[in-house]
Short mmCIF file of C-alpha atoms in Angstrom, two decimals:
data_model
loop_
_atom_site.label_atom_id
_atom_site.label_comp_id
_atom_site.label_asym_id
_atom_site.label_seq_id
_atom_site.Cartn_x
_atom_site.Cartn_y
_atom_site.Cartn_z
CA UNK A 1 -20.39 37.16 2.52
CA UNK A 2 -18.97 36.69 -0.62
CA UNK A 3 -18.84 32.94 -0.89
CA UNK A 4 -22.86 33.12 0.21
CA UNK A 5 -23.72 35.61 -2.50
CA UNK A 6 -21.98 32.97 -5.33
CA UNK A 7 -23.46 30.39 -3.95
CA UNK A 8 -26.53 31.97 -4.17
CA UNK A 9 -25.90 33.02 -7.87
CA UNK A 10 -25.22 29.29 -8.87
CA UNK A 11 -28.87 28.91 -7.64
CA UNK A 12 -30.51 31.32 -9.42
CA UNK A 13 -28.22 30.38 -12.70
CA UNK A 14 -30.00 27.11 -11.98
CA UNK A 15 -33.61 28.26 -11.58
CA UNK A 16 -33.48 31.68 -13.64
CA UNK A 17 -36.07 33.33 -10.96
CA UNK A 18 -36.02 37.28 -11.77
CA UNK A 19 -36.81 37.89 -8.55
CA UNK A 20 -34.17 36.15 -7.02
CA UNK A 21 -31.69 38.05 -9.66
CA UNK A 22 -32.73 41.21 -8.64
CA UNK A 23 -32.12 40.38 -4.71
CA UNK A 24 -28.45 39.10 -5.68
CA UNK A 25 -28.10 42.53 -7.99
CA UNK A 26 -28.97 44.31 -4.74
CA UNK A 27 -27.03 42.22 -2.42
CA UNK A 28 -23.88 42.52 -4.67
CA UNK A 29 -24.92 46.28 -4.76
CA UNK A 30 -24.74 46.78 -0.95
CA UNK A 31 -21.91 44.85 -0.50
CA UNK A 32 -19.87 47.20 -3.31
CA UNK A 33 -19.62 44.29 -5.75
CA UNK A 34 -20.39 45.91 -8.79
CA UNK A 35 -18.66 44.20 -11.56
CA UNK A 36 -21.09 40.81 -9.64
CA UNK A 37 -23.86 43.22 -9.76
CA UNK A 38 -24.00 43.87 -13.20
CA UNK A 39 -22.73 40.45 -14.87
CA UNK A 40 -26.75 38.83 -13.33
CA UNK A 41 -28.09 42.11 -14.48
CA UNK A 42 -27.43 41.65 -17.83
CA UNK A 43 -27.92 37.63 -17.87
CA UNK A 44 -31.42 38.33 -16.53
CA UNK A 45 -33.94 36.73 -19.29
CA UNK A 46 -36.71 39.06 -17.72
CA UNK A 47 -35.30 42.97 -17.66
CA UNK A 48 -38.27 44.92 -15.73
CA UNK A 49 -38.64 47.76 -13.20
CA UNK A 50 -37.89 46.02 -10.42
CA UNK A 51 -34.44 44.90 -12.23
CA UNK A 52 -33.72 48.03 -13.36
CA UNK A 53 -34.22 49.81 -9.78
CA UNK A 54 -32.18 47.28 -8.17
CA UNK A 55 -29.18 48.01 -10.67
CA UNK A 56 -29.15 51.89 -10.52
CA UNK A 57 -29.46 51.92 -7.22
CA UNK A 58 -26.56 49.66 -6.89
CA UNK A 59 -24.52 52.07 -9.45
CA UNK A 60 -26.08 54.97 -6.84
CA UNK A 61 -25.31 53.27 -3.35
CA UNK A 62 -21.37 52.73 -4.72
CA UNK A 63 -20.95 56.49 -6.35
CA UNK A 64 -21.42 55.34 -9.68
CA UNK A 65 -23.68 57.71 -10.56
CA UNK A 66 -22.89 58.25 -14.62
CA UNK A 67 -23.36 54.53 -14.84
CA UNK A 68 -26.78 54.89 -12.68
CA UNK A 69 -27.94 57.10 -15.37
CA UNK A 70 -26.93 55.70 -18.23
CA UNK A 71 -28.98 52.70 -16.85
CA UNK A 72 -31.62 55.01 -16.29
CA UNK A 73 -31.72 56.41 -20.24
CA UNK A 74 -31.37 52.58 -21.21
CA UNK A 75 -34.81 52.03 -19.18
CA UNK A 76 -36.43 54.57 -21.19
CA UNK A 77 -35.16 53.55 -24.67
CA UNK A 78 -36.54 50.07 -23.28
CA UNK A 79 -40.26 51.46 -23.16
CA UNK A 80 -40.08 50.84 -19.11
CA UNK A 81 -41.65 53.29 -17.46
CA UNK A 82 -40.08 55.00 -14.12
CA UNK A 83 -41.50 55.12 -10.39
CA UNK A 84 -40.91 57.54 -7.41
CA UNK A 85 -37.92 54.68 -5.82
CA UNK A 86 -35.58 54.55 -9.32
CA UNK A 87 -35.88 58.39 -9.43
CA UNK A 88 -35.25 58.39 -6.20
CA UNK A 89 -32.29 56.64 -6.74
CA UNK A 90 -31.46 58.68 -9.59
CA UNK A 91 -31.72 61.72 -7.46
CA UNK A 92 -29.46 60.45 -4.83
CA UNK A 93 -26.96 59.78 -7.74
CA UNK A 94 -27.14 63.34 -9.23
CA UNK A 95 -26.55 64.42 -5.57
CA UNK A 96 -23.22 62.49 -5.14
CA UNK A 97 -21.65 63.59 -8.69
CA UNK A 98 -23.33 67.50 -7.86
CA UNK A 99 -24.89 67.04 -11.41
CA UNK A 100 -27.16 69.75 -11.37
CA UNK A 101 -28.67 69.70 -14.72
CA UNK A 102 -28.92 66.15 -14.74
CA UNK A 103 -30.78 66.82 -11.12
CA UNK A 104 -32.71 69.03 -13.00
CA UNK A 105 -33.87 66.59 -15.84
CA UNK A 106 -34.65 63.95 -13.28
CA UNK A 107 -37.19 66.46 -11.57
CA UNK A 108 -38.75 66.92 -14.91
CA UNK A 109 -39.50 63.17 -14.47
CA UNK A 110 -40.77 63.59 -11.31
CA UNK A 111 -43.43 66.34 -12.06
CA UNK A 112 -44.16 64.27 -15.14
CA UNK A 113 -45.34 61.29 -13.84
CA UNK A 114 -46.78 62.80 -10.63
CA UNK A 115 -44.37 61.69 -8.04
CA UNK A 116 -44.07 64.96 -6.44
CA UNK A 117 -46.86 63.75 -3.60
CA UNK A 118 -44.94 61.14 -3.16
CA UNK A 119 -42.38 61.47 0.10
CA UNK A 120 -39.85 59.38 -0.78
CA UNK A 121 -39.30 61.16 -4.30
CA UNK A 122 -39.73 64.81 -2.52
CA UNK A 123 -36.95 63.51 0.23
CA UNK A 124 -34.48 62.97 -2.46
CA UNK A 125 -35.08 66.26 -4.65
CA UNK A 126 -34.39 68.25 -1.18
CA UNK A 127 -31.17 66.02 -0.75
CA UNK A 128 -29.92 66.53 -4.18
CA UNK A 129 -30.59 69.99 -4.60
CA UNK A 130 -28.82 70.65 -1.22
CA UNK A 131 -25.74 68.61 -2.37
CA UNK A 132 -25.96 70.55 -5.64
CA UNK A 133 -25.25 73.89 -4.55
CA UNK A 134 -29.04 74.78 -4.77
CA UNK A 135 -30.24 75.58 -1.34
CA UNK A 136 -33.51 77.90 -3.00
CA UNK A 137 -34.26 74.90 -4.88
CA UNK A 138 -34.27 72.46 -1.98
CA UNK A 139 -36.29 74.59 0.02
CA UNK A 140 -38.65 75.01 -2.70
CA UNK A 141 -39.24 71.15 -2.82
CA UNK A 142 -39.57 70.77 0.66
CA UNK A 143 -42.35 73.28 0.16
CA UNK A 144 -43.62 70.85 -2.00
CA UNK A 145 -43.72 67.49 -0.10
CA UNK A 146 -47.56 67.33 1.13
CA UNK A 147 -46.62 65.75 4.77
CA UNK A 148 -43.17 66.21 5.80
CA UNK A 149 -42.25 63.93 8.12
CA UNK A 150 -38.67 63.47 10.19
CA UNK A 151 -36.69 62.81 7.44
CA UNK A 152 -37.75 65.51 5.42
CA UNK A 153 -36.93 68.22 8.12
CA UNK A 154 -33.69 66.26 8.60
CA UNK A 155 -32.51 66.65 5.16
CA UNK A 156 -33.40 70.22 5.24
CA UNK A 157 -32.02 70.77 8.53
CA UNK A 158 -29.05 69.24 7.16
CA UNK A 159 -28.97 70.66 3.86
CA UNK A 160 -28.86 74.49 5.11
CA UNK A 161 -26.32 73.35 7.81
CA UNK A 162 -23.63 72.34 4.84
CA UNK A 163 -24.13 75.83 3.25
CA UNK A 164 -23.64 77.56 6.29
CA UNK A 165 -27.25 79.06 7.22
CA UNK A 166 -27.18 77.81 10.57
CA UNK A 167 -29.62 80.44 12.13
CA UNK A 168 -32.32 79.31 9.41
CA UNK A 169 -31.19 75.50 10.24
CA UNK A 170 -32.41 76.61 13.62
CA UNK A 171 -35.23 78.27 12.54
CA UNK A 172 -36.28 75.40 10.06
CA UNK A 173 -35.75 72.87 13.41
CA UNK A 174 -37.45 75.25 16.14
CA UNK A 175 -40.48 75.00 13.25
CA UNK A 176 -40.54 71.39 13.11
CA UNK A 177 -41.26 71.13 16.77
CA UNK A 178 -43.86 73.28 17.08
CA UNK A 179 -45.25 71.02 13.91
CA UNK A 180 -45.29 68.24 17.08
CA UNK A 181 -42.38 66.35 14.66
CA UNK A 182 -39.63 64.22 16.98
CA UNK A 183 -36.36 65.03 16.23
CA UNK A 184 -34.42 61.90 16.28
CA UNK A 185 -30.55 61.54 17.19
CA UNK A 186 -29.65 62.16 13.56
CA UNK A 187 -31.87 65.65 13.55
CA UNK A 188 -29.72 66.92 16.23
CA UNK A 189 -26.65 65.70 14.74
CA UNK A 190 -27.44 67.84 11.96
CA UNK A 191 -28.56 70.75 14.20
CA UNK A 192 -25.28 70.54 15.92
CA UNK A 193 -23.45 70.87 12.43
CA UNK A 194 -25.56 73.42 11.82
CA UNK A 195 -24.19 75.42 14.92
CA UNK A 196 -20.98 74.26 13.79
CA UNK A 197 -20.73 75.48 10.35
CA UNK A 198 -21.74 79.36 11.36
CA UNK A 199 -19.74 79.23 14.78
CA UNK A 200 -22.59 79.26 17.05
CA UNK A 201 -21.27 77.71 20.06
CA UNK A 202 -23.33 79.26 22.22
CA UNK A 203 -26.71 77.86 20.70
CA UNK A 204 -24.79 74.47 20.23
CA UNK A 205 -23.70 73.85 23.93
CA UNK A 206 -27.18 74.03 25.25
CA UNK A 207 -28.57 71.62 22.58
CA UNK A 208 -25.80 69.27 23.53
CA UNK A 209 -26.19 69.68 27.33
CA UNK A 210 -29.86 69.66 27.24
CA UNK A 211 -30.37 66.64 25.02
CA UNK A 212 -31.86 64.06 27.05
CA UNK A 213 -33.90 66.78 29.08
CA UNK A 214 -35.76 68.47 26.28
CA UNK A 215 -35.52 65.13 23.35
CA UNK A 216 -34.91 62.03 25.51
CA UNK A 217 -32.17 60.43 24.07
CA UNK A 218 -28.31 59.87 25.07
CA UNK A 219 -25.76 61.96 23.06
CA UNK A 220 -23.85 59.53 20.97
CA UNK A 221 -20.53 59.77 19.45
CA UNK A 222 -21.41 62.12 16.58
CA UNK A 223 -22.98 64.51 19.12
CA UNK A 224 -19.48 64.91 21.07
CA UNK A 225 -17.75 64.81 17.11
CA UNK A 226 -19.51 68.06 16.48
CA UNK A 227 -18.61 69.40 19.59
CA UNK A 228 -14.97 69.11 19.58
CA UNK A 229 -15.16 69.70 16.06
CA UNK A 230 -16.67 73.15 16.98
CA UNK A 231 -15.11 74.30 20.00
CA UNK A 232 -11.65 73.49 17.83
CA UNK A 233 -12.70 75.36 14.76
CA UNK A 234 -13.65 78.17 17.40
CA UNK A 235 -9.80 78.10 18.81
CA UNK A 236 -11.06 76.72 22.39
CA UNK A 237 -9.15 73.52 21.67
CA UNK A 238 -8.43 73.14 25.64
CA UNK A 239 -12.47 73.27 26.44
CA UNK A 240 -12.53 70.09 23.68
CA UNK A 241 -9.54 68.32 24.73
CA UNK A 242 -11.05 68.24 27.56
CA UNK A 243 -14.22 67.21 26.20
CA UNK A 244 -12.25 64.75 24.76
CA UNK A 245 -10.73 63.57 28.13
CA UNK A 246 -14.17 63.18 29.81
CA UNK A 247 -16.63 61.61 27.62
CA UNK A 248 -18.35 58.44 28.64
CA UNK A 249 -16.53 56.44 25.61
CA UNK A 250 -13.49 55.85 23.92
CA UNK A 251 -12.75 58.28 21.25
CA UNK A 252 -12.83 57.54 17.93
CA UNK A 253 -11.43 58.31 14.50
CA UNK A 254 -13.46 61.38 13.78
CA UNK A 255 -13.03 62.98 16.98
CA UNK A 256 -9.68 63.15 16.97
CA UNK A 257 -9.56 63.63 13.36
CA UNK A 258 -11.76 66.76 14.41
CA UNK A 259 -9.26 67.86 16.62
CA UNK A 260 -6.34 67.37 14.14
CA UNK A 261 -8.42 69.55 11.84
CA UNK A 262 -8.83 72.38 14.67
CA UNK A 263 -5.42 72.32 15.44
CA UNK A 264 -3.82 72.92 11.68
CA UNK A 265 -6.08 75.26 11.79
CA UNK A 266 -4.99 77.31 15.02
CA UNK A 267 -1.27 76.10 13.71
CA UNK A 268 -1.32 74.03 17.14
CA UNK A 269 1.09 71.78 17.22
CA UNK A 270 1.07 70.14 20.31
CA UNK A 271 -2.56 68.92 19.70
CA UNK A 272 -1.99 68.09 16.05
CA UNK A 273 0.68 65.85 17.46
CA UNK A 274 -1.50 64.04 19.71
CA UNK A 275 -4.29 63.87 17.66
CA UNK A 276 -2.16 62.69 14.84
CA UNK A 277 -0.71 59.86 16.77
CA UNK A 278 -4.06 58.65 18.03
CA UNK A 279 -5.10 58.54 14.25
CA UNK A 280 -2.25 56.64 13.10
CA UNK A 281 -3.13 53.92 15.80
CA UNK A 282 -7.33 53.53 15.02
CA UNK A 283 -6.42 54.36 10.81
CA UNK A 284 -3.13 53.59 10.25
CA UNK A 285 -4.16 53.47 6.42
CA UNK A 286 -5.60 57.02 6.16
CA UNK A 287 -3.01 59.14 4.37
CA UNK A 288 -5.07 62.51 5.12
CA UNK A 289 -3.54 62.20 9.22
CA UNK A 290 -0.02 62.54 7.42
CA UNK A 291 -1.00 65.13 5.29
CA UNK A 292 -2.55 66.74 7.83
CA UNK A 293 0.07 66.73 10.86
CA UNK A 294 2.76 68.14 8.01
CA UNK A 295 0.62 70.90 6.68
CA UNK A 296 0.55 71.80 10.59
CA UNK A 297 4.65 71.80 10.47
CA UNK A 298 4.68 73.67 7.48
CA UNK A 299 2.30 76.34 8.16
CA UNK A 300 4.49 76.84 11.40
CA UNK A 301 8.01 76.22 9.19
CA UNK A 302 9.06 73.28 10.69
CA UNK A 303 10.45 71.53 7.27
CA UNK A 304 12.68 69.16 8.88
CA UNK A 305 9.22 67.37 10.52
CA UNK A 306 7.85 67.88 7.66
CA UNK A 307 10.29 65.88 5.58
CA UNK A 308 10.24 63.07 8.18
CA UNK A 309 6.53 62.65 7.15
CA UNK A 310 7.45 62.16 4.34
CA UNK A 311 10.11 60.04 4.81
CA UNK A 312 7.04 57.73 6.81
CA UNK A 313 4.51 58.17 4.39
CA UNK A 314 6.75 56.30 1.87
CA UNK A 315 8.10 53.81 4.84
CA UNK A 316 4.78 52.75 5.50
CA UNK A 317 3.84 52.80 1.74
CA UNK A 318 0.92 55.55 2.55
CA UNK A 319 -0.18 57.36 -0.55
CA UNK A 320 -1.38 61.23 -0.20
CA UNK A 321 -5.10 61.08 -1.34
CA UNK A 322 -5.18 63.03 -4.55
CA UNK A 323 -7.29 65.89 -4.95
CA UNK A 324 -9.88 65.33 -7.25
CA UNK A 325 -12.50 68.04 -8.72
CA UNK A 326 -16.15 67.28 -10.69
CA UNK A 327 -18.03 69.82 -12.86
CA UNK A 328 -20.57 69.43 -14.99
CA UNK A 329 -21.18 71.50 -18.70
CA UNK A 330 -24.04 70.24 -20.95
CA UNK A 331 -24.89 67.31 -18.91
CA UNK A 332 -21.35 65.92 -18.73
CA UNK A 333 -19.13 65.61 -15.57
CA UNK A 334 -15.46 66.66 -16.28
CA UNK A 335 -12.79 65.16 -14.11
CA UNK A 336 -9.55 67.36 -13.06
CA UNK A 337 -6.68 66.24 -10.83
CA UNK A 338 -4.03 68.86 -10.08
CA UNK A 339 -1.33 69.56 -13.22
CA UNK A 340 -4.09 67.96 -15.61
CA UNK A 341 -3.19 68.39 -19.12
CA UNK A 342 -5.42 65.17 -20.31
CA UNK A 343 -8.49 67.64 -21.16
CA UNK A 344 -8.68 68.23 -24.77
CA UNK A 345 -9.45 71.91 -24.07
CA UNK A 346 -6.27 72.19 -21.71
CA UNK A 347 -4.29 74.67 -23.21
CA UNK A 348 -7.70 77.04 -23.71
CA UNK A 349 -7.75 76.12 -19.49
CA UNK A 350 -3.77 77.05 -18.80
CA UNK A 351 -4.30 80.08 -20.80
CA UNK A 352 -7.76 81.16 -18.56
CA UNK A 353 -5.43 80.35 -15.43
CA UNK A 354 -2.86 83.01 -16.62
CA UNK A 355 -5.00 85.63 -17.74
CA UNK A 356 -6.56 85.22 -14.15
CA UNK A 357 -2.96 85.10 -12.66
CA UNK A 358 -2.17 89.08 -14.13
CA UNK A 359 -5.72 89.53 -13.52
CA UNK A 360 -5.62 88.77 -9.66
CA UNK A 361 -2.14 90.22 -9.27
CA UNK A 362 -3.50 93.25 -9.81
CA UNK A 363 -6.76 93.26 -7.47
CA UNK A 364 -4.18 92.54 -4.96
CA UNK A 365 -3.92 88.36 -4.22
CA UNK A 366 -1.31 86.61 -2.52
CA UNK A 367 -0.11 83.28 -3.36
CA UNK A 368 -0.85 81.55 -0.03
CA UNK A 369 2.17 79.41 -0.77
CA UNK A 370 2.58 78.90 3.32
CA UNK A 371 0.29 75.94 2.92
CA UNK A 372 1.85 74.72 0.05
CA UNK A 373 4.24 71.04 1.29
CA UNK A 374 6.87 71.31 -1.20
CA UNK A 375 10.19 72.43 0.08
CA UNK A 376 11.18 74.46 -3.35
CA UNK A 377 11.46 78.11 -4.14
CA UNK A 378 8.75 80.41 -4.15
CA UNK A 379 7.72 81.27 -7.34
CA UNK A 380 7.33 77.28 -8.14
CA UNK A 381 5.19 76.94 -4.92
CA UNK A 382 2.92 79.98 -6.80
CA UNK A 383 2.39 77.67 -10.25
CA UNK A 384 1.73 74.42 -7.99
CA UNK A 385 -1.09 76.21 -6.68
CA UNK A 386 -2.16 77.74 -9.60
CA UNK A 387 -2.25 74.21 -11.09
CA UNK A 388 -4.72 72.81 -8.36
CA UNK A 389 -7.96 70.68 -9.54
CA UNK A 390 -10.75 73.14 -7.94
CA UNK A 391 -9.20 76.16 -10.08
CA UNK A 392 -9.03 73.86 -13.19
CA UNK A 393 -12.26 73.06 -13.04
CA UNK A 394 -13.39 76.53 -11.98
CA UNK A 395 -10.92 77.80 -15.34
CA UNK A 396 -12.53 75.49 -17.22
CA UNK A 397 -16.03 76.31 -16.36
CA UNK A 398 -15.25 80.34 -17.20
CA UNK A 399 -14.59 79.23 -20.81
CA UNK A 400 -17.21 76.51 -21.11
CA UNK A 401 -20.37 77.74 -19.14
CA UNK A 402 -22.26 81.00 -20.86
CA UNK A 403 -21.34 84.42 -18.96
CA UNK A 404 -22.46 85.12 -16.09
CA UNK A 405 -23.88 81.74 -15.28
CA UNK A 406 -22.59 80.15 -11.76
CA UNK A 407 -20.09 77.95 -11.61
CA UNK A 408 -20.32 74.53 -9.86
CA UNK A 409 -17.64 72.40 -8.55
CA UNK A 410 -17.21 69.46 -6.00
CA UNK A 411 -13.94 68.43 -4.82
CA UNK A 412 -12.94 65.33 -2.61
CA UNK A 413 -11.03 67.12 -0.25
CA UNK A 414 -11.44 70.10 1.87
CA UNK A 415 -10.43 73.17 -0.38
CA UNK A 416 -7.27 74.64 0.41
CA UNK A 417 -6.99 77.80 1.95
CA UNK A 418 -4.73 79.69 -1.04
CA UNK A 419 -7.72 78.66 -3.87
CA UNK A 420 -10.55 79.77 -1.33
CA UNK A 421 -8.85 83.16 -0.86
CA UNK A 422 -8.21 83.21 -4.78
CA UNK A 423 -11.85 81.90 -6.01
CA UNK A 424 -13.33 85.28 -3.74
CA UNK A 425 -10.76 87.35 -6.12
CA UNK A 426 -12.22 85.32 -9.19
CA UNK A 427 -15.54 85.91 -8.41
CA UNK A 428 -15.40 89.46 -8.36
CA UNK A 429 -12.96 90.10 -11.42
CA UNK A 430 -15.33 87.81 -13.35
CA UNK A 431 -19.12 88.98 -11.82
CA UNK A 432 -19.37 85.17 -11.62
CA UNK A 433 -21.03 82.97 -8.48
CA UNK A 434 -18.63 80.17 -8.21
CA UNK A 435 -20.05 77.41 -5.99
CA UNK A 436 -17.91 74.92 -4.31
CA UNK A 437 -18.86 71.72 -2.44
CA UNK A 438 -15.60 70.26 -0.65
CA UNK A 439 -15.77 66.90 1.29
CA UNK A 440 -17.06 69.51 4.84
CA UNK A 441 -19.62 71.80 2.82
CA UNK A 442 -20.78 74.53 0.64
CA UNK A 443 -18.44 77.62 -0.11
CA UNK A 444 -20.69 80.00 -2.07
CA UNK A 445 -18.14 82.79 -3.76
CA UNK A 446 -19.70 85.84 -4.87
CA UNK A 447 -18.72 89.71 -5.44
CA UNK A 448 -15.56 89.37 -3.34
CA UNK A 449 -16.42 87.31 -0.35
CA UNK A 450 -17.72 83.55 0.66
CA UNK A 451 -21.09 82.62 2.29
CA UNK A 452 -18.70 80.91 4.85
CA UNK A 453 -17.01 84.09 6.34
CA UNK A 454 -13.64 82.54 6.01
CA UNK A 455 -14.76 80.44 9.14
CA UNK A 456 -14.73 76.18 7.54
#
């Protein structure tokens, strides 16, 4: 694909057609060739709309979202003015950094130049406000779009599913059929997550046995994902391996990566084994399998397995995933990896996380430090948890974000279980909502408890 992009590019170099630029700029886009992307971008002799689009939605598709709009301001200062597919774009960037504000300013766009009719702008405010932590905001703009059609239920469906309102997903879905709107297999994907998320298993076994009957369509891989994703989160990890054992393909990566989940979970390690090997077999290069099967032997202190992962993770030259955590103050999106001290603010940060550390001691929190990998004493298990990205970013945010405001973080990895039980502590001590969006959903902390009922 490469070579037939460049060739491609020595054409256009030859013939200088815009429009051919912009299809290369979206080619290179799709095919996460950004550096490609943006050298024809910027030799383009004619910069218009259509250029501009095809470039922040490049920086969009490939989570370059500051870049997308920076682009975006550029386009302004330029005199170009914006349609309902580059905010769209822009939207769907703001959604994968969980830039709020900037969300925010991009609406103001949208109402501005009248794009709110349009569907394809009002799809993407209900997706980024549901990937911003905003579920009252999403469902106000899907209020707002004029003829909702699948994939505007869908993203709704979807969005309340990832905070954890899975009776109202139902009740949004159970609406949009009597609306005489389709589901398609994606809706029921989300439905299922839906069920998932809030532990209805119930609900979610007759959607799933009833799908062709009632919706006419096979169940797919996803569909059986979510199920053994949910019957393992609800401890019946026999009724999905057997699931597992009996359905009409070969499993893949995230069904057993659902069950691996289930079973560190349930501390099972017979099935965290199995899953675990499977893994290492259809993604050897994953490091989160590793990481996975060892917090399982640690949880149940079984150090010597987990120093032989170890020992293979470093064999097999497989590097742990770092944790990474995003918020955004005043329109900027601050980076924090665990043990940052690169922040120019970090010692105002290290000395929020120790006033918080006497603070929680005395409401009563635990260092959870049975999930923590390292094989050292106690009390240094305690500060490598204190030092992880979510609660720097969440410190952070207490000293940079006016009182009482909420607090809104994303983090590339499921949180871990010690700074979930701490950030319901935090929330209370500091009357502060403190919203978290971690690579499986929404955690909404508030007055002593989270929306997800400890059950993620």
């Amino acid at each position: 694909m490469r070579q037939e992009l460049d060739s491609i590019k020595q054409h256009y170099r030859q013939s200088s057609n815009p429009l051919l630029a912009c299809s290369l700029i979206d080619a290179y886009g799709k095919c996460a060739l950004l550096e490609d992307a943006t050298r024809i971008f910027r030799e383009c002799l004619i910069v218009d709309l259509v250029g501009f689009t095809s470039m922040i939605t490049a920086y969009s598709q490939s989570g370059q979202g500051e870049e997308a709009l920076k682009l975006y301001l550029e386009m302004l200062d330029r005199g170009i003015e914006p349609d309902p597919y580059v905010c769209s774009s822009l939207l769907n960037a703001c959604a994968n950094l969980s830039a709020y504000e900037q969300g925010k300013q991009v609406h103001v766009h949208v109402l501005k130049h009248g794009f709110m009719y349009d569907n394809f702008a009002g799809n993407s405010l209900v997706n980024m406000y549901a990937k911003c932590g905003s579920i009252d905001d999403a469902e106000r703009a899907f209020s707002s779009i004029p003829e909702r059609g699948i994939v505007s239920w869908s993203a709704m469906i979807g969005g309340l599913a990832q905070h954890g309102h899975g009776k109202e997903a139902l009740r949004v879905f159970n609406q949009m059929l009597k609306y005489g709107v389709s589901p398609n297999q994606i809706t029921l994907v989300s439905v299922l997550c839906a069920c998932n998320h809030a532990g209805l298993v119930t609900e979610a076994q007759n959607y799933f046995r009833s799908m062709k009957e009632l919706f006419g369509f096979e169940r797919m891989q996803e569909h059986y994902a979510c199920m053994i994703d949910l019957l393992g989160r609800a401890g019946r990890l026999d009724e999905a391996m057997e699931l597992v054992n009996t359905m009409p393909f070969q499993a893949d990566g995230s069904v057993w990566g659902a069950l691996l989940g289930a079973a560190r979970i349930h501390k099972n390690v017979e099935i965290g084994q199995r899953a675990a090997e499977m893994l290492l077999i259809l993604e050897p290069e994953k490091s989160g399998t590793h990481v996975l099967l060892a917090n399982i032997y640690a949880s149940v202190g079984m150090w010597n397995n987990v120093a032989k992962m170890r020992r293979l993770m470093k064999d097999c030259n497989v590097k742990k995933e770092p944790g990474v955590s995003w918020i955004e103050v005043k329109d900027k999106i601050y980076t924090f990896i665990a043990g940052d001290r690169s922040h120019v603010q970090s010692e105002e940060i290290y000395a929020k996380l120790d006033e918080l550390s006497e603070r929680l001691s005395k409401a009563g929190y635990i260092p959870k430090v049975e999930f923590d990998l390292h094989n050292v004493e106690r009390d240094e298990k305690e500060k490598l948890l204190y030092h992880h990205s979510e609660k720097l970013a969440v410190a952070f945010g207490l000293i940079a974000t006016p009182a009482g405001a909420p607090i809104r973080v994303k983090k590339n990895l499921r949180v871990c279980m010690d700074c979930h039980t701490a950030f319901k502590f935090i929330s209370k001590i500091v009357s502060r909502e403190i919203i978290l969006r971690d690579i499986n959903r929404y955690h909404h902390f508030k007055d002593g408890s989270c929306s997800c009922g400890d059950y993620w």
